[in-house]
mmCIF file of C-alpha atoms and ligand atoms in Angstrom:
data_model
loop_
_atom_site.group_PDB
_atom_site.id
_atom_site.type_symbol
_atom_site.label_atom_id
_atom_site.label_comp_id
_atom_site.label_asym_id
_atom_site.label_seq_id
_atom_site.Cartn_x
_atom_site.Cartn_y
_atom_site.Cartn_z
ATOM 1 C CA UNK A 1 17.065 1.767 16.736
ATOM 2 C CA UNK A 2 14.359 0.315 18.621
ATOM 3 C CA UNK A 3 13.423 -3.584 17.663
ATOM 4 C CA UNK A 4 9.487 -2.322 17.817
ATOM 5 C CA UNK A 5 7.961 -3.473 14.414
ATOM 6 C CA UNK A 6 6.417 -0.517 12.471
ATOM 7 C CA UNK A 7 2.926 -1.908 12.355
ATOM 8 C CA UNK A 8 1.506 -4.584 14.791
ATOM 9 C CA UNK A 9 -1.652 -5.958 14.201
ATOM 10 C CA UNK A 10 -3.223 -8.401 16.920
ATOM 11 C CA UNK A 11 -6.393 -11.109 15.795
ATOM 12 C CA UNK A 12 -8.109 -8.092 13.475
ATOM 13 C CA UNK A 13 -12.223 -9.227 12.947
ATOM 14 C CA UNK A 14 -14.201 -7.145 10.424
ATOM 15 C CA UNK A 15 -17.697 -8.454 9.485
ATOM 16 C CA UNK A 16 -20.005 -6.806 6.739
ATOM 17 C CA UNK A 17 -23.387 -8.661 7.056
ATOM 18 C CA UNK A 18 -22.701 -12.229 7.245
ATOM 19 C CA UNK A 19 -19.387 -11.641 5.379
ATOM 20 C CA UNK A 20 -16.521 -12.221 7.632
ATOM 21 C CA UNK A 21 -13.758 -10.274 5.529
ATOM 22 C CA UNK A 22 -11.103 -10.334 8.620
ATOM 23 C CA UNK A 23 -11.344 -13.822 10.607
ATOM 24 C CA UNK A 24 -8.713 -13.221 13.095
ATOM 25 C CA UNK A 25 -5.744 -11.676 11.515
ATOM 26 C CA UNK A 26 -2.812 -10.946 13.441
ATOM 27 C CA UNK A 27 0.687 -9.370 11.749
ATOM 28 C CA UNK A 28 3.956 -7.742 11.687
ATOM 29 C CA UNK A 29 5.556 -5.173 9.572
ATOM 30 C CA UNK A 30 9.317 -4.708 10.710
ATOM 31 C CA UNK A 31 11.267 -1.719 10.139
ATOM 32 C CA UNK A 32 12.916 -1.079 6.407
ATOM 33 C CA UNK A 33 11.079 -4.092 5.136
ATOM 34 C CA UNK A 34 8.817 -4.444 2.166
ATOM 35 C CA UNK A 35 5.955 -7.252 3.513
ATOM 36 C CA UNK A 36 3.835 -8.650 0.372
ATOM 37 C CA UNK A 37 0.407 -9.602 0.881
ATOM 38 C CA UNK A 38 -1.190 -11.224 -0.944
ATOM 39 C CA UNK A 39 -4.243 -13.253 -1.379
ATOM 40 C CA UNK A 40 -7.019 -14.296 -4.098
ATOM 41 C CA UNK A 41 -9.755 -11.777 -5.006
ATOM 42 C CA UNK A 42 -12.137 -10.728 -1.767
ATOM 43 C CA UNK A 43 -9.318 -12.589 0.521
ATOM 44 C CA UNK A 44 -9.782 -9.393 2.520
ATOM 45 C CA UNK A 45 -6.498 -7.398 1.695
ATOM 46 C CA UNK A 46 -8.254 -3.751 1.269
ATOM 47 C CA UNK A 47 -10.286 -4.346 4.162
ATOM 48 C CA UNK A 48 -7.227 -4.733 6.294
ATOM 49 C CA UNK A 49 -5.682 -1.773 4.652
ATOM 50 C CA UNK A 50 -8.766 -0.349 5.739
ATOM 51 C CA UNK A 51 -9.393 -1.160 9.485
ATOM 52 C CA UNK A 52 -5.019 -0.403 9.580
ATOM 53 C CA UNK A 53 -5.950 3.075 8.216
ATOM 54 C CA UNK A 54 -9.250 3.841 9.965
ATOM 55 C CA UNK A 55 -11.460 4.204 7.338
ATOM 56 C CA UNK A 56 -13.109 1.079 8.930
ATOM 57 C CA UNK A 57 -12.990 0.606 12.624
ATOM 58 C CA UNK A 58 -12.525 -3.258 13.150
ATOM 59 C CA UNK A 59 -15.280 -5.278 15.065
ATOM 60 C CA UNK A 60 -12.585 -6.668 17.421
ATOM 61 C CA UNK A 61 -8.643 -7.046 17.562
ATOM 62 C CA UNK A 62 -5.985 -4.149 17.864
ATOM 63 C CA UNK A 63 -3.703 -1.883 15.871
ATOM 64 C CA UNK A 64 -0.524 -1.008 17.023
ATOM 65 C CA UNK A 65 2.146 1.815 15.098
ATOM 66 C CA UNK A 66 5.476 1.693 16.412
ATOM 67 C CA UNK A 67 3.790 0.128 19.942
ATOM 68 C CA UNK A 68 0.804 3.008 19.710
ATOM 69 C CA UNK A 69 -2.535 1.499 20.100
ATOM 70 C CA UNK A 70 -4.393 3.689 16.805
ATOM 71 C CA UNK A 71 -7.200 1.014 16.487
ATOM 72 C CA UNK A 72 -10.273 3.074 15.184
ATOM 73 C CA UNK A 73 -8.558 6.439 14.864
ATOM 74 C CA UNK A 74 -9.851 8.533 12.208
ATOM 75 C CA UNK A 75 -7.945 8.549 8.980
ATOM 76 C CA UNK A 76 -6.768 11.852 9.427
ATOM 77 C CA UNK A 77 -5.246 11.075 12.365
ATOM 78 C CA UNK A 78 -3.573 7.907 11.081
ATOM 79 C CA UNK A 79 -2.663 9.408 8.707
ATOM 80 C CA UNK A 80 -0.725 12.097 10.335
ATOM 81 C CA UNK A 81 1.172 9.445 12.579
ATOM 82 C CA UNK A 82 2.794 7.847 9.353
ATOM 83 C CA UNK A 83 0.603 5.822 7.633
ATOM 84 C CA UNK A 84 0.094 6.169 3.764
ATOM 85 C CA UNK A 85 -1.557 4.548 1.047
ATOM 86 C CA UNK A 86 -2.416 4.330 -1.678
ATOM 87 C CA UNK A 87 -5.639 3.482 -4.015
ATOM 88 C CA UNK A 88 -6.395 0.204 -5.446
ATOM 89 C CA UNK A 89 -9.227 1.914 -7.388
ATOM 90 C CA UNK A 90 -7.387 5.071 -8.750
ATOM 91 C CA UNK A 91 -9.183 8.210 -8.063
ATOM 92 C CA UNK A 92 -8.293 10.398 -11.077
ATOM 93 C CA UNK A 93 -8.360 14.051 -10.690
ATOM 94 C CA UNK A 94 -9.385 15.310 -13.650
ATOM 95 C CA UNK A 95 -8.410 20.043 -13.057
ATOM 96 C CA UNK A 96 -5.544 18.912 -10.502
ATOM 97 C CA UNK A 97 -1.864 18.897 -11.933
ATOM 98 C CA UNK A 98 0.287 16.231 -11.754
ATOM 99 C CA UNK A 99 2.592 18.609 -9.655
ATOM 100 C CA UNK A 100 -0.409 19.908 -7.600
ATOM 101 C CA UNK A 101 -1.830 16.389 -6.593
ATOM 102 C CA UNK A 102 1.044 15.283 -5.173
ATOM 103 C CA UNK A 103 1.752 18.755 -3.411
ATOM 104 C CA UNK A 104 -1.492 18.125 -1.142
ATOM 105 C CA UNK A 105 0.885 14.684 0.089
ATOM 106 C CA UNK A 106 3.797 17.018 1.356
ATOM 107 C CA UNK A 107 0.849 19.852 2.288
ATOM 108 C CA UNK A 108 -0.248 16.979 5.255
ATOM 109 C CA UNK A 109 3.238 17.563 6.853
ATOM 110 C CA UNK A 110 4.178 21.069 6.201
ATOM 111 C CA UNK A 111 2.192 24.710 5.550
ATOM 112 C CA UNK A 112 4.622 25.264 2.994
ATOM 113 C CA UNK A 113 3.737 25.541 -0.027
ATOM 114 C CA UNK A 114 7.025 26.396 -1.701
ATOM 115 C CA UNK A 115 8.474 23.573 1.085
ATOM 116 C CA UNK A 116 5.448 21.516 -0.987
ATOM 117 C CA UNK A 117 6.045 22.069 -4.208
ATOM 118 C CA UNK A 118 10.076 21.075 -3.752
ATOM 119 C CA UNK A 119 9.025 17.670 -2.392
ATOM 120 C CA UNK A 120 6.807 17.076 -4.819
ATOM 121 C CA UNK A 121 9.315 17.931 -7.826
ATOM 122 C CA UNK A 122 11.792 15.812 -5.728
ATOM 123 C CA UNK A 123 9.255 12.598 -5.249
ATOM 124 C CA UNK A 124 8.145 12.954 -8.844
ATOM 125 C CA UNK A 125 11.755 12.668 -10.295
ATOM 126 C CA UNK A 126 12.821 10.239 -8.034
ATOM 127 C CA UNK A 127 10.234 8.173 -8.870
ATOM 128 C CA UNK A 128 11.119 8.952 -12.978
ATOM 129 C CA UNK A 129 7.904 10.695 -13.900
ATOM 130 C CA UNK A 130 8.464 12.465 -16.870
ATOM 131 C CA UNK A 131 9.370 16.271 -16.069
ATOM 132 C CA UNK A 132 7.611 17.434 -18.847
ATOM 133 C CA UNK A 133 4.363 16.157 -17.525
ATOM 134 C CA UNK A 134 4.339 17.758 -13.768
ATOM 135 C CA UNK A 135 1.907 20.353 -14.950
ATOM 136 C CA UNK A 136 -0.191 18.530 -17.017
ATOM 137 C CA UNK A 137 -4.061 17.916 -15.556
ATOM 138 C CA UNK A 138 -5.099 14.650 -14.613
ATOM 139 C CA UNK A 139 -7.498 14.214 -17.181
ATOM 140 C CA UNK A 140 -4.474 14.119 -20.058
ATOM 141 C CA UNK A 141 -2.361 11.260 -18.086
ATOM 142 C CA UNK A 142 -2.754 7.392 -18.285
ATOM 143 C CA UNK A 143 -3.576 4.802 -15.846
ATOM 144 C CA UNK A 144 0.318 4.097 -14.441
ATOM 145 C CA UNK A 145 0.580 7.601 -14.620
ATOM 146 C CA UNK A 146 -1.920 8.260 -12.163
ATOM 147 C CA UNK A 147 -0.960 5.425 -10.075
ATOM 148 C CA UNK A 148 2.653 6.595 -10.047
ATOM 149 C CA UNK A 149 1.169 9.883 -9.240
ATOM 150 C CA UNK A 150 -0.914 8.212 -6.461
ATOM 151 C CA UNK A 151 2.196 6.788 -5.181
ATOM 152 C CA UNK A 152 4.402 9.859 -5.257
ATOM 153 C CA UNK A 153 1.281 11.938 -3.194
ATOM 154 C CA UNK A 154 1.566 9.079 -0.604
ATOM 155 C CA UNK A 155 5.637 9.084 -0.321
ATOM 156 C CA UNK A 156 5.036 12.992 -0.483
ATOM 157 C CA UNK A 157 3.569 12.640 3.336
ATOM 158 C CA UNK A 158 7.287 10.737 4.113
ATOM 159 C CA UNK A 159 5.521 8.155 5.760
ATOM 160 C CA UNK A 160 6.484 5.407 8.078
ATOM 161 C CA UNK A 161 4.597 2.960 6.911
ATOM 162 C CA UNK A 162 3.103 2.777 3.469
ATOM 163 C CA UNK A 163 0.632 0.230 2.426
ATOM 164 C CA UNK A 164 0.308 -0.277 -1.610
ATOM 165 C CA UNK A 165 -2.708 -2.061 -2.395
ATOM 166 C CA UNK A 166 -2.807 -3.567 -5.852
ATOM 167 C CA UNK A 167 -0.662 -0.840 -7.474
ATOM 168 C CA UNK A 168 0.105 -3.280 -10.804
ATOM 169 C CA UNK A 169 -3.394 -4.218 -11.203
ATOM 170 C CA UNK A 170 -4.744 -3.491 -14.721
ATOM 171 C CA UNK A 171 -1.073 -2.357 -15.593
ATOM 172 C CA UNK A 172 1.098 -4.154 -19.188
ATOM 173 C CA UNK A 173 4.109 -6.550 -18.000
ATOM 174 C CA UNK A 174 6.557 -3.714 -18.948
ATOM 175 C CA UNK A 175 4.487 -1.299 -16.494
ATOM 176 C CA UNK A 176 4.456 -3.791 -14.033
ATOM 177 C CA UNK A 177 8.460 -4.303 -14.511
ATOM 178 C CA UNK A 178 9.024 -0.348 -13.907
ATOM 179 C CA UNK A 179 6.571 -0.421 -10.774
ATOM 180 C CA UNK A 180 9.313 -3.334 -9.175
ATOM 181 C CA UNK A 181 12.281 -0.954 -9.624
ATOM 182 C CA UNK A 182 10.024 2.277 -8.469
ATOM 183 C CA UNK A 183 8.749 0.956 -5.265
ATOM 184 C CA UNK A 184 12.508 -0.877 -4.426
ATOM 185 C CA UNK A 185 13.186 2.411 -4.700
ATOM 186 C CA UNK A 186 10.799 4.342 -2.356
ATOM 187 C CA UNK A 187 11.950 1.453 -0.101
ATOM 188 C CA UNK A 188 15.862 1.817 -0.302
ATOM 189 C CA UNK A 189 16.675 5.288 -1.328
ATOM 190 C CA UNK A 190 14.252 6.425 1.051
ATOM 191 C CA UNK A 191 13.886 4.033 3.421
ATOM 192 C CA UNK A 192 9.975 3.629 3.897
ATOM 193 C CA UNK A 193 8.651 0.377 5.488
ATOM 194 C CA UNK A 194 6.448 -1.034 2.779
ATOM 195 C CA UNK A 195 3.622 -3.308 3.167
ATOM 196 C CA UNK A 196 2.287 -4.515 -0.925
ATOM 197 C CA UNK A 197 -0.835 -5.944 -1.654
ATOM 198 C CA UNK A 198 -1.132 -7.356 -4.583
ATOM 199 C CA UNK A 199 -3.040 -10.950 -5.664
ATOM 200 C CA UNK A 200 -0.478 -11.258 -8.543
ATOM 201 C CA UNK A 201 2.014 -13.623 -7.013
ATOM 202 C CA UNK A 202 5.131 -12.882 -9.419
ATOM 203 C CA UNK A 203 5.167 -9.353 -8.739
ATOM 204 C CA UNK A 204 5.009 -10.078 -5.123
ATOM 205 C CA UNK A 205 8.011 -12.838 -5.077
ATOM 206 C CA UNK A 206 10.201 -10.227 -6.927
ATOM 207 C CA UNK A 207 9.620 -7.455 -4.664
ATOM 208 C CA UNK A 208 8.921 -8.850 -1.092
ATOM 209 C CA UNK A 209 11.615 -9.737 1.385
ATOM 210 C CA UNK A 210 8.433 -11.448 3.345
ATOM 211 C CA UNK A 211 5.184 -12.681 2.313
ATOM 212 C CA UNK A 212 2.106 -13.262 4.370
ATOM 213 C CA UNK A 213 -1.027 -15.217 2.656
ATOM 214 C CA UNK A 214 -4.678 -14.220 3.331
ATOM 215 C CA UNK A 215 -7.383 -16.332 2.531
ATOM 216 C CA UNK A 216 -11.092 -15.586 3.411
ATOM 217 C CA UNK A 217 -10.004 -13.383 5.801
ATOM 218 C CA UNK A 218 -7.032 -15.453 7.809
ATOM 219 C CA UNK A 219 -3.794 -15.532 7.527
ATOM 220 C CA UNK A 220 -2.828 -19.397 5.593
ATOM 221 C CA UNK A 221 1.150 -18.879 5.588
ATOM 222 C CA UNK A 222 3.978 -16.703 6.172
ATOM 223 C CA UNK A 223 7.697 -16.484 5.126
ATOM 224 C CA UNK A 224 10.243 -15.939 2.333
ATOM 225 C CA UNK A 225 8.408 -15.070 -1.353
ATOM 226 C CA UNK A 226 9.975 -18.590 -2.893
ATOM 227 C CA UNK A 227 8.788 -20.883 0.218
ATOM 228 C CA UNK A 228 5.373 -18.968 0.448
ATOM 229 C CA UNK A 229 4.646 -19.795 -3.431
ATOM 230 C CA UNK A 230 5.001 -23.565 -2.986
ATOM 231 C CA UNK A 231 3.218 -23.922 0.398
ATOM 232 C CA UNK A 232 0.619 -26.116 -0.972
ATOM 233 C CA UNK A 233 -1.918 -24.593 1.523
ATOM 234 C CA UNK A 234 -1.505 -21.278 -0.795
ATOM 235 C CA UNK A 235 -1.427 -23.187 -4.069
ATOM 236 C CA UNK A 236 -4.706 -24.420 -3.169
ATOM 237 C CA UNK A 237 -6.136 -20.455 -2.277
ATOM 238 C CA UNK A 238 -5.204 -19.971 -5.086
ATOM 239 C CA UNK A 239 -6.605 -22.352 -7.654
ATOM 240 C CA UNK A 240 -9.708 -21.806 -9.493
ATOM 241 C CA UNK A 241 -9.269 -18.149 -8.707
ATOM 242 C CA UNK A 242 -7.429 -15.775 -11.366
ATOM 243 C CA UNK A 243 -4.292 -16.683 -12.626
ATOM 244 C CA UNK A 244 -1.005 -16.375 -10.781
HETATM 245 P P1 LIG B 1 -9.582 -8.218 -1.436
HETATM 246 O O1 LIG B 1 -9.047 -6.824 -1.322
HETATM 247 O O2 LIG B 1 -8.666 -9.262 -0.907
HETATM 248 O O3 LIG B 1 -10.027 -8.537 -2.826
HETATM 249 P P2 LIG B 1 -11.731 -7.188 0.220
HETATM 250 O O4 LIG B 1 -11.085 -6.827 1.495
HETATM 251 O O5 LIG B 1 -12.052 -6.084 -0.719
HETATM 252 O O6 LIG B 1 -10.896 -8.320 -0.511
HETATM 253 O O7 LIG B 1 -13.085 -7.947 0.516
HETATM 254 C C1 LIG B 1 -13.181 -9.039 1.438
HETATM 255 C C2 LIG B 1 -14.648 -9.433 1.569
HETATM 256 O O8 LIG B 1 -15.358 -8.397 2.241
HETATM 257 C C3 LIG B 1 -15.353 -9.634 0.229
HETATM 258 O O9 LIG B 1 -16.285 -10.666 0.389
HETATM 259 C C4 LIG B 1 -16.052 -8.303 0.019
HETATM 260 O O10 LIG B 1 -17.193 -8.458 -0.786
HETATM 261 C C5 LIG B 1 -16.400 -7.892 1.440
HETATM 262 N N1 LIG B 1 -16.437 -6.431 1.598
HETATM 263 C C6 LIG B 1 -15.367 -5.590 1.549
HETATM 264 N N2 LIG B 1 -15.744 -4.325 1.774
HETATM 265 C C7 LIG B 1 -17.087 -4.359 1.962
HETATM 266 C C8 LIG B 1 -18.080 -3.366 2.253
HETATM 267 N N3 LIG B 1 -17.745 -2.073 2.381
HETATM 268 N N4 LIG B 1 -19.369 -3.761 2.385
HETATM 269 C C9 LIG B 1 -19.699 -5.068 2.273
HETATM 270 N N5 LIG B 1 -18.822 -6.060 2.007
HETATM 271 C C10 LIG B 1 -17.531 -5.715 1.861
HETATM 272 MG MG1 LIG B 2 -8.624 -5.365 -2.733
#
């Protein structure tokens, strides 16, 4: 196995207006890891999910999977090199199945659609949704529901890198407590590189075997969860925002 990290990402700038939402970013994801990042609110986390993914091309700096420059590919195309994510805003389907939605994941890799369907049963009860629900249309599930469903489209594409970005948010502490042992999961069981956004901090210390801190659009620190949590730079980000 090669020492390349999965994702490389090299002094990212994105502007909107006069809002500088990347200042300079520049990160690693390694191979088998789970990177949190976190950061307060409009720290610029979905916007580097963003440029990484190509729904935004950045203004300047470079994006590197597995040593492949892909900065300002299409999504499509990222996509189809091994990057997944997944929604912070949850896009609920309202005809789809649950089955069906996270079919079109697996469709992205294979034509299929019996190959499809098998992943999808396979993603779904690895991931514990309930069986009984597969066929049941969006419009009848609840909000972790559809974000586990999110998540099990995205692991459906058996990516190599999948970027999370604030999958707890809005969830109850038990929710939040199944989420930890579902995305450990996606990580160990099937090995997928995660990189988890989140601004809650104690979901992110629990999960993360490496943090990296944004904070109006630069990176402020970078190490293990517990040192990250008491750099006093962060504790500072992080006060008067929302509550960690
Ligand atoms: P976070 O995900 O950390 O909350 P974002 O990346 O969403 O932060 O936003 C970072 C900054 O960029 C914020 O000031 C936000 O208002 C701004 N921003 C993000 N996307 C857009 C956009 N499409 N148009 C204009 N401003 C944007
Ligand atoms: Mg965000």
């Amino acid at each position: 196995m090669s020492s390349e990290p999965i994702l490389r990402v090299e002094g990212l700038v994105k502007r909107f207006g006069g809002v500088v939402a990347l200042n300079g970013v520049s990160l690693e994801v390694r191979r088998g890891e789970i990177l949190g990042i976190i950061g307060p609110n409009g720290s610029g986390k979905t916007t580097l999910v963003n440029c990484v993914t190509g729904i935004y091309r950045p203004d300047f700096g470079r994006v590197y999977l597995l040593g492949e420059d892909i900065t300002g590919e299409p999504p499509h195309l990222v996509a189809s090199k091994g990057v997944a994510r997944t929604w912070q805003k949850v896009r609920p389907f309202a005809k789809m199945t649950v089955l069906e939605a996270v079919m079109a994941g697996a469709l992205l890799r294979t034509g299929d659609v019996e190959e499809a369907r098998r992943e999808a049963v396979n993603v779904l009860t690895m991931i514990g949704f309930p069986r009984e629900k597969f066929d049941s249309p969006g419009r009848s599930i609840s909000l972790v529901e559809h974000k586990l469903v999110d998540l099990a489209r995205a692991v459906a594409t058996r990516p190599k890198l999948l970027l999370v970005d604030e999958i707890v948010a809005g969830l109850r502490p038990h929710e939040v407590e199944a989420m930890v042992g579902v995305i450990r999961r996606v990580n160990k069981e099937l090995g997928v590189t995660l990189g988890v956004i989140e601004h809650v901090m104690r979901f992110i210390v629990s999960i993360s075997d490496r943090v990296v801190v944004l904070h109006e659009g630069r990176l402020i620190a970078e190490g293990p969860p517990s040192e990250v949590v008491q750099n006093p730079l962060v504790v500072e980000a992080y006060l008067g925002t929302r509550p960690m």
